[in-house]
Amino acid sequence: MPLTVSPSSLVDHSTPCYYYDIALLDATLKEVRKHGLDKGYHVHFALKANHEPYLLKKIRQAGLGADCVSGGEVQQALDNDFKPDQIAFAGVGKSDQEINLGLESSIFCFNVESLQELSVINEIAKKKQTKAPVALRLNPNIPVKTHKYIATGLNENKFGINDEELILVLEALPNLSCIEFLGIHFHIGSQINHLEPFIELAQKTNKYVEQIEAAGFTIKVLNMGGGYGINYIEPDAEPIPNFKAFFNVFDTHLNRRSDQEIHFELGRSIIAQSGSLISRVLFIKERSKKTFAIIDAGMTELIRPALYQATHQIERIDSHENTSNTYQNYDVVGPICESSDSFAQNYLLPVLQRGDLLAIRSAGAYGQVMKSNYNLRPDFPVIYSDKISDQP
Ligand code: LLP
């Protein structure tokens, strides 16, 4: 499924801009329903991947809940009509104000990352004469092959409660009268393209359930987090991630009881392939050993290549202006005053000229949300495929 935007609908559009393919998002959500929700799994969309109201509406209408990591995201979920009992609130450093917001909004669950956080939430709930619903975020020490900045499930990472701390937490829990213990939560990392770490996670979860229930607690909620990866190299070969294979891992390896709810927090796998950053070529700079294509989008619009050396497919959106089909290697770079402001090196593209439009693909997750106004860059427009005729 190549980019479904027609060049003529974009030629007059101001760039850079984000473009979302709504038909692809709908088709993706259908797969999540078929292989996840219809099997009784609860899926929360991770707002950190994207929090555009129009996209959130589609996602909520498909039956997903919200996974939030800040008071701002909890508020965004509420403002976009997610029901409080569909909202999970994770995060390694929740402020008192954010905890208050979660309690006052009666959210489904706080995913708690330390004994100290648990005590603070207990105290705040006591003052409000309420109980805080809590799942313990455990750090299962599972290695994943991903960029080191987005691996979260190892002992060396700041996230979660490790096995030694868990013993202390279980000792303390009975004395925390304003904590309602729901279960356990994990999130082992992001952009995980192999199923093995998820198999290991399911198997470790079974052991944690045994250990915690043997200590006298009942686990009602098992939250497996997110992290399922997408194909950045060839987005058209795999526009929708294989959700059947992903959920099958948990069908097969998790000892699931009928009195337990299984939750997931997927972000990237739901929205990444639906989004593209559209940019225009400003200048071509020829050097003896390379050619730069200087485009009007930069790390301020999509920071992933600069921050994680991430690869995004780049394609020329053909227009009548330039239909050349000879190819050349380019370093595709942005206008920001940093050498890290580069989208690709030695990247083969049809010969480019000033004014050509490029699509930087798979940018729907962690694209728009990570924008900045560095260099006093202005905000950019957003286009939805199903509303394109309404827009300038
Ligand atoms: N749950 C928790 C607790 C998380 O921390 C995350 C992502 C998710 C769920 C959703 O993970 P996903 O399904 O999207 O992999 N900015 C980085 C990714 C950071 C992910 C942070 N946590 C990037 O651009 O690759």
Tab-separated table of N, CA and C and ligand atoms in Angstrom, residues 46 48-49 67 69 90 137 150 185 187 189-191 225-228 232 265-269 304 308 365-366 370, ligand 1:
chain	number	residue	atom	x	y	z
A	46	ALA	N	-1.003	4.344	23.418
A	46	ALA	CA	-0.021	5.166	24.130
A	46	ALA	C	-0.017	6.571	23.522
A	48	LYS	N	1.694	8.981	24.088
A	48	LYS	CA	3.014	9.566	23.860
A	48	LYS	C	3.427	9.409	22.405
A	49	ALA	N	2.850	8.438	21.698
A	49	ALA	CA	3.211	8.249	20.287
A	49	ALA	C	2.553	9.308	19.406
A	67	ASP	N	-3.242	5.124	27.256
A	67	ASP	CA	-2.106	4.945	28.167
A	67	ASP	C	-1.398	6.286	28.211
A	69	VAL	N	1.435	9.114	30.185
A	69	VAL	CA	2.647	9.195	31.018
A	69	VAL	C	2.861	10.574	31.607
A	90	ALA	N	1.071	5.733	33.587
A	90	ALA	CA	2.403	5.212	33.909
A	90	ALA	C	3.372	6.387	34.048
A	137	ARG	N	4.658	-1.645	38.314
A	137	ARG	CA	5.451	-1.820	37.093
A	137	ARG	C	6.726	-2.557	37.463
A	150	ILE	N	15.741	3.421	23.926
A	150	ILE	CA	14.336	3.020	24.064
A	150	ILE	C	14.180	1.594	24.592
A	185	HIS	N	2.371	-4.659	35.878
A	185	HIS	CA	2.540	-3.967	34.592
A	185	HIS	C	3.997	-4.112	34.154
A	187	HIS	N	6.766	-2.895	30.729
A	187	HIS	CA	7.001	-2.320	29.397
A	187	HIS	C	8.503	-2.472	29.167
A	189	GLY	N	10.399	-2.104	26.398
A	189	GLY	CA	11.133	-1.316	25.408
A	189	GLY	C	10.248	-1.060	24.212
A	190	SER	N	10.807	-0.387	23.239
A	190	SER	CA	10.015	0.024	22.084
A	190	SER	C	10.722	-0.396	20.802
A	191	GLN	N	9.948	-0.449	19.703
A	191	GLN	CA	10.477	-0.878	18.394
A	191	GLN	C	11.144	-2.256	18.518
A	225	GLY	N	2.171	-3.922	28.570
A	225	GLY	CA	2.822	-2.742	27.988
A	225	GLY	C	2.736	-2.722	26.469
A	226	GLY	N	3.657	-1.993	25.870
A	226	GLY	CA	3.650	-1.866	24.406
A	226	GLY	C	4.960	-2.374	23.847
A	227	GLY	N	5.435	-1.703	22.806
A	227	GLY	CA	6.768	-2.010	22.309
A	227	GLY	C	6.838	-2.725	20.983
A	228	TYR	N	5.687	-3.167	20.450
A	228	TYR	CA	5.732	-3.930	19.201
A	228	TYR	C	6.221	-3.015	18.069
A	232	TYR	N	10.353	-0.011	9.321
A	232	TYR	CA	10.732	1.334	8.847
A	232	TYR	C	11.411	1.263	7.485
A	265	GLU	N	-0.391	-1.729	25.966
A	265	GLU	CA	-0.264	-0.278	25.728
A	265	GLU	C	0.523	-0.080	24.443
A	266	LEU	N	-0.166	-0.147	23.323
A	266	LEU	CA	0.542	-0.056	22.037
A	266	LEU	C	0.485	1.368	21.496
A	267	GLY	N	1.612	1.836	21.010
A	267	GLY	CA	1.659	3.179	20.434
A	267	GLY	C	2.083	3.105	18.979
A	268	ARG	N	3.377	2.869	18.787
A	268	ARG	CA	3.972	2.895	17.455
A	268	ARG	C	3.256	1.969	16.471
A	269	SER	N	2.984	0.736	16.890
A	269	SER	CA	2.437	-0.246	15.952
A	269	SER	C	1.070	0.190	15.432
A	304	ARG	N	13.677	11.817	15.191
A	304	ARG	CA	14.124	10.427	15.355
A	304	ARG	C	15.474	10.131	14.667
A	308	TYR	N	18.100	9.054	17.413
A	308	TYR	CA	18.334	7.602	17.530
A	308	TYR	C	19.006	7.029	16.289
A	365	ALA	N	4.260	7.920	14.504
A	365	ALA	CA	4.510	7.751	15.942
A	365	ALA	C	5.809	8.454	16.306
A	366	TYR	N	5.788	9.197	17.398
A	366	TYR	CA	6.978	9.885	17.896
A	366	TYR	C	7.557	10.834	16.841
A	370	MET	N	7.146	14.909	19.082
A	370	MET	CA	8.493	15.258	19.541
A	370	MET	C	9.020	16.514	18.845
B	1	LLP	N1	3.942	1.960	27.722
B	1	LLP	C1	4.969	2.605	28.294
B	1	LLP	C2	5.086	2.595	29.753
B	1	LLP	C3	5.937	3.251	27.503
B	1	LLP	O1	6.956	3.865	28.079
B	1	LLP	C4	5.813	3.234	26.090
B	1	LLP	C5	6.785	3.914	25.243
B	1	LLP	C6	4.684	2.584	25.533
B	1	LLP	C7	3.787	1.944	26.378
B	1	LLP	C8	4.423	2.538	24.052
B	1	LLP	O2	5.436	1.909	23.366
B	1	LLP	P1	5.314	1.593	21.789
B	1	LLP	O3	4.199	0.569	21.601
B	1	LLP	O4	4.994	2.854	21.099
B	1	LLP	O5	6.637	1.057	21.454
B	1	LLP	N2	10.580	8.222	21.121
B	1	LLP	C9	10.982	6.851	20.875
B	1	LLP	C10	10.087	5.841	21.526
B	1	LLP	C11	9.946	6.009	23.022
B	1	LLP	C12	9.010	5.009	23.634
B	1	LLP	C13	8.742	5.336	25.067
B	1	LLP	N3	7.816	4.486	25.709
B	1	LLP	C14	11.086	6.645	19.358
B	1	LLP	O6	10.867	7.588	18.600
B	1	LLP	O7	11.406	5.549	18.897
